[in-house]
Coordinates of C-alpha atoms and ligand atoms in Angstrom, one line a residue:
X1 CA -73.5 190.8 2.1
X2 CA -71.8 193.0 -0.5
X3 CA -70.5 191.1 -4.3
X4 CA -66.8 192.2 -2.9
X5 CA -66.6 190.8 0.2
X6 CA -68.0 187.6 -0.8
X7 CA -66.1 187.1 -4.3
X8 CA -63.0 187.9 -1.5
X9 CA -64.9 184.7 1.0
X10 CA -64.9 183.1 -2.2
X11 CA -61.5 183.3 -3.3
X12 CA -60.4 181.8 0.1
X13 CA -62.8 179.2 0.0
X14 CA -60.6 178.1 -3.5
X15 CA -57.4 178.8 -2.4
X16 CA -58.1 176.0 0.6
X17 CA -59.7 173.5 -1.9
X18 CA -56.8 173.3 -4.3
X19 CA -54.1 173.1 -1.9
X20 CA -55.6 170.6 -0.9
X21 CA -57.6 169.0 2.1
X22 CA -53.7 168.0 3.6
X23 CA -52.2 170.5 5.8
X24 CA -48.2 169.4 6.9
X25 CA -48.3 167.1 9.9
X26 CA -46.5 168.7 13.1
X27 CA -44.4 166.6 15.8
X28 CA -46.9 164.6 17.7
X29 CA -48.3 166.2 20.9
X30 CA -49.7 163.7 23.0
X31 CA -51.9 166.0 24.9
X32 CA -54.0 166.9 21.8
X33 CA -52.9 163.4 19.9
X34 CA -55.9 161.7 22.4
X35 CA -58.0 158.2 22.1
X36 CA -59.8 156.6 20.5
X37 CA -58.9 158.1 17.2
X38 CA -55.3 159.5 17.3
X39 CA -52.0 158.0 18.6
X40 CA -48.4 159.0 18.8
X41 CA -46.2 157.0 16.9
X42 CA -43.6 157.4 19.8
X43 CA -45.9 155.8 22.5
X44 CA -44.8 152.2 22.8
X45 CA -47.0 151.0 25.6
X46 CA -50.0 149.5 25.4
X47 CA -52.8 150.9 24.6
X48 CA -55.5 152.3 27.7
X49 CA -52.8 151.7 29.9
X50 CA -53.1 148.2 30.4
X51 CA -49.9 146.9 31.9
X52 CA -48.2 144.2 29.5
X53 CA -48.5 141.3 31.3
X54 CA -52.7 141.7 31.0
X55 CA -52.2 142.8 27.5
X56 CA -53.3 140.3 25.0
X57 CA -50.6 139.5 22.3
X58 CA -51.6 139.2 19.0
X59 CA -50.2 137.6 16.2
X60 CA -51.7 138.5 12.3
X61 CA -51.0 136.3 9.7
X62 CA -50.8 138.6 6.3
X63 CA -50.3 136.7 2.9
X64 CA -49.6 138.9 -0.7
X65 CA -50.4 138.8 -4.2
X66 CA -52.5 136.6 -6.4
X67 CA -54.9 134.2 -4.2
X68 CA -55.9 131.2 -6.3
X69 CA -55.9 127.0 -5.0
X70 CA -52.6 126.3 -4.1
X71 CA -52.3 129.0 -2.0
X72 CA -55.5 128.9 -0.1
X73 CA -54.8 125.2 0.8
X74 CA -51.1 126.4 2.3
X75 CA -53.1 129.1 4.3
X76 CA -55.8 126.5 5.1
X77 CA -53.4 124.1 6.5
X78 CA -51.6 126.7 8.5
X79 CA -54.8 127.3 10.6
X80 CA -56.3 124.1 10.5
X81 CA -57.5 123.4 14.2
X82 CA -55.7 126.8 15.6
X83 CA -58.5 128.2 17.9
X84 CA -58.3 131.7 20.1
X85 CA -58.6 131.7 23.7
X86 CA -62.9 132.8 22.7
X87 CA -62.6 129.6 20.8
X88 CA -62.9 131.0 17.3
X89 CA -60.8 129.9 14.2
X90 CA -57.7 131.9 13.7
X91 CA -57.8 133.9 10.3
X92 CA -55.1 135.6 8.1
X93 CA -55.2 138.3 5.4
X94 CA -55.1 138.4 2.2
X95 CA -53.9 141.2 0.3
X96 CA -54.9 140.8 -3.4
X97 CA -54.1 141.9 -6.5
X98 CA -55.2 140.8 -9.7
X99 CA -53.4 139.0 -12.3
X100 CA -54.2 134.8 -11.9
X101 CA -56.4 135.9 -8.7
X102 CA -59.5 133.3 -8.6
X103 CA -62.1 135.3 -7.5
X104 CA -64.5 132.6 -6.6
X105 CA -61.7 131.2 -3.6
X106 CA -61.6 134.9 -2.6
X107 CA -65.2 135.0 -1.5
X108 CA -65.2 131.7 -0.2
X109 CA -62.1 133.5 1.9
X110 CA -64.3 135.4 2.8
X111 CA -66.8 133.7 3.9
X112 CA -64.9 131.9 6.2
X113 CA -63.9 134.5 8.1
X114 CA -60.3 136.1 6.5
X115 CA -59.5 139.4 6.3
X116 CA -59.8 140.6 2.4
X117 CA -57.5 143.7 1.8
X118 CA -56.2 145.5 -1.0
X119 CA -52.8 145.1 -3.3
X120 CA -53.6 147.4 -5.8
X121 CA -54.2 146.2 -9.1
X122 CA -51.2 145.3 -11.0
X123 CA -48.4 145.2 -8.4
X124 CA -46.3 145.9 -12.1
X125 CA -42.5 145.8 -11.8
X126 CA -40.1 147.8 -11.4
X127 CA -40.8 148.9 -8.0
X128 CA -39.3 152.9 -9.3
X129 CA -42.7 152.3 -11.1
X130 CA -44.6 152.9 -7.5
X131 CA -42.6 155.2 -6.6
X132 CA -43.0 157.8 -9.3
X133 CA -46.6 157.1 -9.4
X134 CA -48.4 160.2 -9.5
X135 CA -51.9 160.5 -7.7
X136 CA -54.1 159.0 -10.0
X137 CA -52.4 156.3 -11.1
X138 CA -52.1 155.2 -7.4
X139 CA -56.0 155.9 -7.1
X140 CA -56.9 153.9 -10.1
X141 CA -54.7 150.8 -8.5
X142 CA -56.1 151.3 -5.2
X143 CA -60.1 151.9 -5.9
X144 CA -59.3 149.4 -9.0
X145 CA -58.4 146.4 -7.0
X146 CA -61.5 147.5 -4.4
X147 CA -64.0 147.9 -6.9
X148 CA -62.8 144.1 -8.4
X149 CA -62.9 143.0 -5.3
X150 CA -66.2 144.1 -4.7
X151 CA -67.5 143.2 -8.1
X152 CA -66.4 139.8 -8.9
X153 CA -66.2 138.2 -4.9
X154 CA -68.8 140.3 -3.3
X155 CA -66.8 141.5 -1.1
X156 CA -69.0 144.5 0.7
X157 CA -67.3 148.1 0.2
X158 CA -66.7 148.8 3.7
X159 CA -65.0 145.6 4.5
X160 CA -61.9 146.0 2.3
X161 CA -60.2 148.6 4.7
X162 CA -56.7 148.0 4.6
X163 CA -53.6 148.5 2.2
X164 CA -50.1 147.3 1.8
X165 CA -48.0 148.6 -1.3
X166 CA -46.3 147.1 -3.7
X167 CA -42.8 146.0 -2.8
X168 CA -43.6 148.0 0.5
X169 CA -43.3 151.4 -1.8
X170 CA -45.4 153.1 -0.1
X171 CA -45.8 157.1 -1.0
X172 CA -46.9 160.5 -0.5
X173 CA -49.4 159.8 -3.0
X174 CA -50.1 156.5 -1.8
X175 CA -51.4 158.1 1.4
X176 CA -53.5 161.3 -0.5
X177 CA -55.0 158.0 -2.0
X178 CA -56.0 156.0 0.5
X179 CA -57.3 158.8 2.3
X180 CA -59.1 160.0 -0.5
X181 CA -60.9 156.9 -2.1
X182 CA -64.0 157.1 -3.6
X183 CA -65.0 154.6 -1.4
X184 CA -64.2 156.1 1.9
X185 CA -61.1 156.4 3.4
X186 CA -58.9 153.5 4.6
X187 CA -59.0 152.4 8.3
X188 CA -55.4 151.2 7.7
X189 CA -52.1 150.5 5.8
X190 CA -49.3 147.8 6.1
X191 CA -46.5 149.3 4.3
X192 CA -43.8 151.0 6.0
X193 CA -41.6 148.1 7.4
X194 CA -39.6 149.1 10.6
X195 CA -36.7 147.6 13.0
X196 CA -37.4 146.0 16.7
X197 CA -35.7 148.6 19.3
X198 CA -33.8 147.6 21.2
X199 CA -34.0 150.2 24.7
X200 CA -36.3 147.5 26.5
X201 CA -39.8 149.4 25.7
X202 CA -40.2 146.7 23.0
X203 CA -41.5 147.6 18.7
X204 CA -44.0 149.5 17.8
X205 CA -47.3 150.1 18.4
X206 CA -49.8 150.7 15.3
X207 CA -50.1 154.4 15.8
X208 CA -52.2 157.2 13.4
X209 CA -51.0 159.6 10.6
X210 CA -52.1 162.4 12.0
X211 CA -48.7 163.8 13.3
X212 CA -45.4 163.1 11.9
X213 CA -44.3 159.6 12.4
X214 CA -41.5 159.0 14.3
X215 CA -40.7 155.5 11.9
X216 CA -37.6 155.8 9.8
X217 CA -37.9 156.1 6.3
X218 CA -36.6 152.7 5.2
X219 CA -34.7 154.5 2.2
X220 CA -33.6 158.0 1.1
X221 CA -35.5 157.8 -2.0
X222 CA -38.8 156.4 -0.7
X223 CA -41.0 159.7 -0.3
X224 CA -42.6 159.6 4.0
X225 CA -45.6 160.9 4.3
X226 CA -45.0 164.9 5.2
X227 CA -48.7 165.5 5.2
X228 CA -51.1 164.9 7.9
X229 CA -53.8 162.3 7.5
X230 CA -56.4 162.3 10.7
X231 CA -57.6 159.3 12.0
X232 CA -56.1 156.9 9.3
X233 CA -53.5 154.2 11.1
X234 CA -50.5 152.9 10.3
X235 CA -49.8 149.1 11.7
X236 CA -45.4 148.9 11.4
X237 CA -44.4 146.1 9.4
X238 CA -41.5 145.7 12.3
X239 CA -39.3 143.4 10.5
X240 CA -37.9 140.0 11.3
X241 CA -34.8 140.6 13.2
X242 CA -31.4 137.9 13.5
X243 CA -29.7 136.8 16.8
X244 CA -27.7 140.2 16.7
X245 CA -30.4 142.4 16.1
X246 CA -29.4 143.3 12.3
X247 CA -32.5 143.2 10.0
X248 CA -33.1 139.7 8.3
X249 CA -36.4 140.8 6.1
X250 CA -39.6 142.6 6.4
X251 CA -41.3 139.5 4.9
X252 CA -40.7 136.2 6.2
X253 CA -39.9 134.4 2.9
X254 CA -36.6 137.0 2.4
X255 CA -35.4 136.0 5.5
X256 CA -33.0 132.7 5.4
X257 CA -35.2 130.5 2.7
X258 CA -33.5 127.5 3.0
X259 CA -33.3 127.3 6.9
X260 CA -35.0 124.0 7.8
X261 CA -38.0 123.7 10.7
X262 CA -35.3 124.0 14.0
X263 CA -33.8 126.9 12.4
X264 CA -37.4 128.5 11.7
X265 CA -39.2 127.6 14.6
X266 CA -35.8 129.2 16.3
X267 CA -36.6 132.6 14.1
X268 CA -40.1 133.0 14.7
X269 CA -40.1 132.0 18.7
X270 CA -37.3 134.3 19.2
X271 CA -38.6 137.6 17.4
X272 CA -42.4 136.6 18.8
X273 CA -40.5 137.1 22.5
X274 CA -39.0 140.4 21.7
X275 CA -43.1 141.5 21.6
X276 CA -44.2 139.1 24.4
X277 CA -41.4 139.7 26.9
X278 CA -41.6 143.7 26.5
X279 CA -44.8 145.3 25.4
X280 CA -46.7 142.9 23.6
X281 CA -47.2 145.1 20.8
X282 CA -48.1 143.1 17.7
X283 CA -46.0 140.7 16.3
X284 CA -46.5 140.1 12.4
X285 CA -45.8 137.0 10.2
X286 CA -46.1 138.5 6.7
X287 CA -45.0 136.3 3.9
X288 CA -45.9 135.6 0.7
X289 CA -46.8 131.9 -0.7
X290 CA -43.6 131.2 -1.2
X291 CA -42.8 130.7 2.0
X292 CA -44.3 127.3 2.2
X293 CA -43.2 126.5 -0.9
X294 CA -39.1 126.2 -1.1
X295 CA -39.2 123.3 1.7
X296 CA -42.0 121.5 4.0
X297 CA -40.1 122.4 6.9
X298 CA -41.7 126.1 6.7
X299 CA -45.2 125.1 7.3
X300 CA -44.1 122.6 9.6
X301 CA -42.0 125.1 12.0
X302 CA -44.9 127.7 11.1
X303 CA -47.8 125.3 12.7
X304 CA -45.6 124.8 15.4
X305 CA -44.6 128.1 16.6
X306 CA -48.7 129.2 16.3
X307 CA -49.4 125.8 18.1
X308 CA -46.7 127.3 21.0
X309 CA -47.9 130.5 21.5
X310 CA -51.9 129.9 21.4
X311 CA -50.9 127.4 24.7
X312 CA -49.5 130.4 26.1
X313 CA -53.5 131.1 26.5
X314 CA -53.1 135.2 26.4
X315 CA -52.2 135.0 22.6
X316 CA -54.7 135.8 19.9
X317 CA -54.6 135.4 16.0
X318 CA -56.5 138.2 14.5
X319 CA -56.2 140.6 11.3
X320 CA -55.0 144.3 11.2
X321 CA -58.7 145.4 11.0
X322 CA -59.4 143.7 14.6
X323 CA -56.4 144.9 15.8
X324 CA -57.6 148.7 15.1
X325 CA -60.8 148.0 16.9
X326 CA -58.8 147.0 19.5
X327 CA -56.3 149.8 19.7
X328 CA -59.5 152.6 19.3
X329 CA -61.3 150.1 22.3
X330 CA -58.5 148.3 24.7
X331 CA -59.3 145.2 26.5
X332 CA -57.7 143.1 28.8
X333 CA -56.9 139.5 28.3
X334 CA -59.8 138.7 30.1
X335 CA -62.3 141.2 29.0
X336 CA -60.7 140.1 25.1
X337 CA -63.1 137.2 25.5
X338 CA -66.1 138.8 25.2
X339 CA -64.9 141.9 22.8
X340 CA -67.4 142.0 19.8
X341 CA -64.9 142.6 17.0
X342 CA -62.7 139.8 18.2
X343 CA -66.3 137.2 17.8
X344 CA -66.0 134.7 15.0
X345 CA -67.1 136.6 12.2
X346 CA -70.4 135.7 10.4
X347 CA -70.5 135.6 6.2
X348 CA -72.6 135.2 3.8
X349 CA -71.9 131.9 1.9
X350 CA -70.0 132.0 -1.7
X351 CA -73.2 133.0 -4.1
X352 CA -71.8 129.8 -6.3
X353 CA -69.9 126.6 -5.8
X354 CA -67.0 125.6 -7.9
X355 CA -69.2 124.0 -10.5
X356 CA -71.3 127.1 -11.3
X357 CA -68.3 129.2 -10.9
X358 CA -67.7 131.1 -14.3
X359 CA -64.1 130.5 -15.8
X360 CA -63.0 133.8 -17.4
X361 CA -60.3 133.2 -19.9
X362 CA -58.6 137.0 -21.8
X363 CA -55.9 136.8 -24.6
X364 CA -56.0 140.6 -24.1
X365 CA -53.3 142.4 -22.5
X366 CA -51.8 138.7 -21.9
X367 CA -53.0 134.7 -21.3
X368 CA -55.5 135.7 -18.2
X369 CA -57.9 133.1 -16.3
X370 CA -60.3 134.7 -14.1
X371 CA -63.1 132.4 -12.1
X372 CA -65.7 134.5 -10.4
X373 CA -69.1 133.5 -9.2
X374 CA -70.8 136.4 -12.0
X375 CA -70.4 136.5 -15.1
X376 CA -67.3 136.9 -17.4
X377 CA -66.5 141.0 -18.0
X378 CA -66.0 141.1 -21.9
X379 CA -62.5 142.5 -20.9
X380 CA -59.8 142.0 -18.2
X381 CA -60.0 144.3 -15.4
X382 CA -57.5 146.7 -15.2
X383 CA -57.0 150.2 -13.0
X384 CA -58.8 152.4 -15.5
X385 CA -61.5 150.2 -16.1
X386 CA -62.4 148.1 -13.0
X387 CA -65.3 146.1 -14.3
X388 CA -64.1 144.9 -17.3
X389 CA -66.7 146.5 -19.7
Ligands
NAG401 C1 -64.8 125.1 20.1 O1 -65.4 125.0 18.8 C2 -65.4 123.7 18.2 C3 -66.0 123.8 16.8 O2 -67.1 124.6 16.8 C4 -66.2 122.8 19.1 O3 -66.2 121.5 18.6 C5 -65.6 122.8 20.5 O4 -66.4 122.0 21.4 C6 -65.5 124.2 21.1 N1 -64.7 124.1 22.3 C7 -65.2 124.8 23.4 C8 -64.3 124.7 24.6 O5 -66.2 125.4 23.5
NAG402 C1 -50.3 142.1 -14.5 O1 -50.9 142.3 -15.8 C2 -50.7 143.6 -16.3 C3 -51.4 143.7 -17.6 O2 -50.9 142.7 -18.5 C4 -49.2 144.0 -16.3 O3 -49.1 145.3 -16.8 C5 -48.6 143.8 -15.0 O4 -47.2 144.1 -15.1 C6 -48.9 142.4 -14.4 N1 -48.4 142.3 -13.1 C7 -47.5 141.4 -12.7 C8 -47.1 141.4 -11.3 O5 -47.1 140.5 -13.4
NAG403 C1 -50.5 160.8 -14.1 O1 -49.9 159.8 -15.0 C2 -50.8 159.5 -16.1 C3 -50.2 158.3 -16.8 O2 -48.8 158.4 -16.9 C4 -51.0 160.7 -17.0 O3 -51.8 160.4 -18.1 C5 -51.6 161.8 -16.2 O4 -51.7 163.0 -16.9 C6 -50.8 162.1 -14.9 N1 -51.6 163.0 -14.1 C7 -51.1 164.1 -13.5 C8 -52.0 164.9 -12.7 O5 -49.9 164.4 -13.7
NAG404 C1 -30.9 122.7 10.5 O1 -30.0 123.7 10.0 C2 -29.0 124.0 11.0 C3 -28.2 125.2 10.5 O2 -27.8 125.0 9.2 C4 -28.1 122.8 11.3 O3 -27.1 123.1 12.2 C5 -29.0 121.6 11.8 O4 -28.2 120.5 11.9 C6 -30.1 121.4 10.8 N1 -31.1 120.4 11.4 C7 -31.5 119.4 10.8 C8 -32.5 118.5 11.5 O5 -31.2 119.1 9.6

């Protein structure tokens, strides 16, 4: 090969790397869009063409922010005795971030079977923050919170798969992120909040990034993803709708906070049918603690509307990461039984119990506790330094 024509192979070979691995994603084409790794965001029926009344419907159950007691006995006491038609406990998600986070209850999370995902780091205000974020201040927040999770609850690498961004500020850069963590690449992110439709073929499906999505952008300012990103999925946040179809909240604790148990039971059966009664695509109940918090009445309508819809015997209570499997490998409500992702998970136990846990306490950048079952990092994790060294 002569020096020429490979310094001009060369030069190519640059050009591609620094524009990066992320060509422009193109209208969805559902010929070449093809399972199990790619999906239209357009296609709103179920997925392997299973016909919606031998779809199972799924419910997941995603919680934000901080973990630490109070709220992990509210999450407990949600699913206390709530079993899935294969008899295994239902299980939420929790996606964490770290500030007052208890990282000793996050493994024992773990260990009984929730979903762990990632919050980023800080979760600092103001939200214009996220959205001006450049690259690698969203990769620091995003590997940050992974490598803490990993490091201080044991939380295996590969098992923290999924995202949901701050205030739902999801970005451009969010996505180069996420696709690009030093860990591997996300199987999934909950961020982009969208409406029910209302043309009777029912809310979306969780779809992939690899064409254009057809979701709106929920503002003019928040940046949609332009770029293409193969194989990684996006699961809607499809929003809690009122009687007349306006949009109440995309979590449930910004929607009507002093409504008592008749008026949420009313709220959650109602936008659970507009999945069940169309095409049972999944219906989310994402909150935040303080849900349960402003009156007993929320758990209580909460317990009752999950109590309702397990009887219905074709409804499931899984996590986002379940739900993928699923999508990539459909089953119907009876073959759901015996599908191996949807088995009651199996975990290691928490390495230490609450009296051998180690109780971290920082002056440094603020008045932090942090319990973990190692021992105490002489600093505070942060985004740019992870393990507290
Ligand atoms: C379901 O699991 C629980 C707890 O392991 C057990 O007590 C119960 O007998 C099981 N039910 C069925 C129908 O297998
Ligand atoms: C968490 O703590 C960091 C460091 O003090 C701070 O910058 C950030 O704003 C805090 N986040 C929240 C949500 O309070
Ligand atoms: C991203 O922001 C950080 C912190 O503000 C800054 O130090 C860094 O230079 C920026 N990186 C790029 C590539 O602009
Ligand atoms: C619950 O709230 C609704 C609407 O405000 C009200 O009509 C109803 O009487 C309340 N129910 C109870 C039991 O307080």
């Amino acid at each position: 090969m002569n020096l020429q024509y490979f310094l001009w192979l060369f030069s190519i070979f640059i050009v591609q790397q620094t524009r990066g691995q992320f060509e422009p994603a193109q209208h969805c084409d559902p010929n070449k869009c093809l399972p199990p790794d790619c999906r239209c965001s357009e296609d709103r029926s179920p997925p392997g063409g299973l016909p919606p009344e031998k779809t199972p419907q799924i419910i997941m159950v995603t919680f934000d922010d901080d973990f630490e007691k109070r709220s992990f006995d509210l999450y407990n006491e949600l699913f206390d005795e709530l079993r899935n038609p294969n008899n295994c406990s239902a299980m939420g998600t929790l996606f964490i971030c770290q500030n007052y986070t208890d990282y000793f209850l996050v493994e024992t999370a773990y260990s009984m079977g929730y979903e762990i995902a990632d919050h980023t780091v800080t979760h600092q205000e103001p939200t214009t923050y996220w959205e001006r974020a450049n690259f690698t201040e969203w990769k620091n927040e995003i590997d940050g919170e992974k490598e803490i999770l990993h490091r201080f609850a044991n939380i295996p690498y590969d098992e923290v798969i999924g995202f949901r961004a701050p205030f739902l500020m999801f970005t451009e850069n969010m996505f180069k992120a996420l696709y690009t963590s030093k860990f591997g690449k996300f199987t999934y992110d909950l961020s982009w909040p969208a409406n029910v439709i209302f043309d009777g073929k029912g809310p979306m499906y969780p779809y992939t990034l690899d064409y254009l999505s057809s979701q709106t952008c929920p503002t003019i300012d928040e940046p949609c993803p332009k770029l293409s990103y193969p194989g990684l999925w996006e699961v809607p946040n499809v929003n809690l709708m009122n009687k007349d179809h306006s949009t109440c909240a995309s979590m449930m604790d910004g929607c009507d906070p002093s409504g008592n148990y008749t008026v949420w039971l009313e709220i959650l059966t109602r936008n659970f049918h507009y999945h069940y009664d169309t095409n049972r695509a999944p219906f989310g109940m994402h909150m935040h603690p303080t849900f349960f918090l402003t009156t007993p009445d929320h758990m209580k309508a909460a317990k009752q509307f999950l109590k309702y819809a397990l009887d219905l015997e074709d409804v499931w209570i899984l996590t986002p990461s379940q739900i993928v499997a699923w999508m990539k490998d459909p089953q119907d409500v009876e073959q759901a039984k015996t599908f191996a992702p949807w088995q009651c998970p199996s975990r290691p136990k928490p390495r230490c119990t609450e009296e051998t846990a180690h109780n971290c306490h920082y002056t440094e950048p603020g008045d932090f506790y942090m319990r973990t079952c190692t021992p105490c990092p002489p600093h505070f994790p942060s985004p740019t330094d992870p393990d507290g060294n």
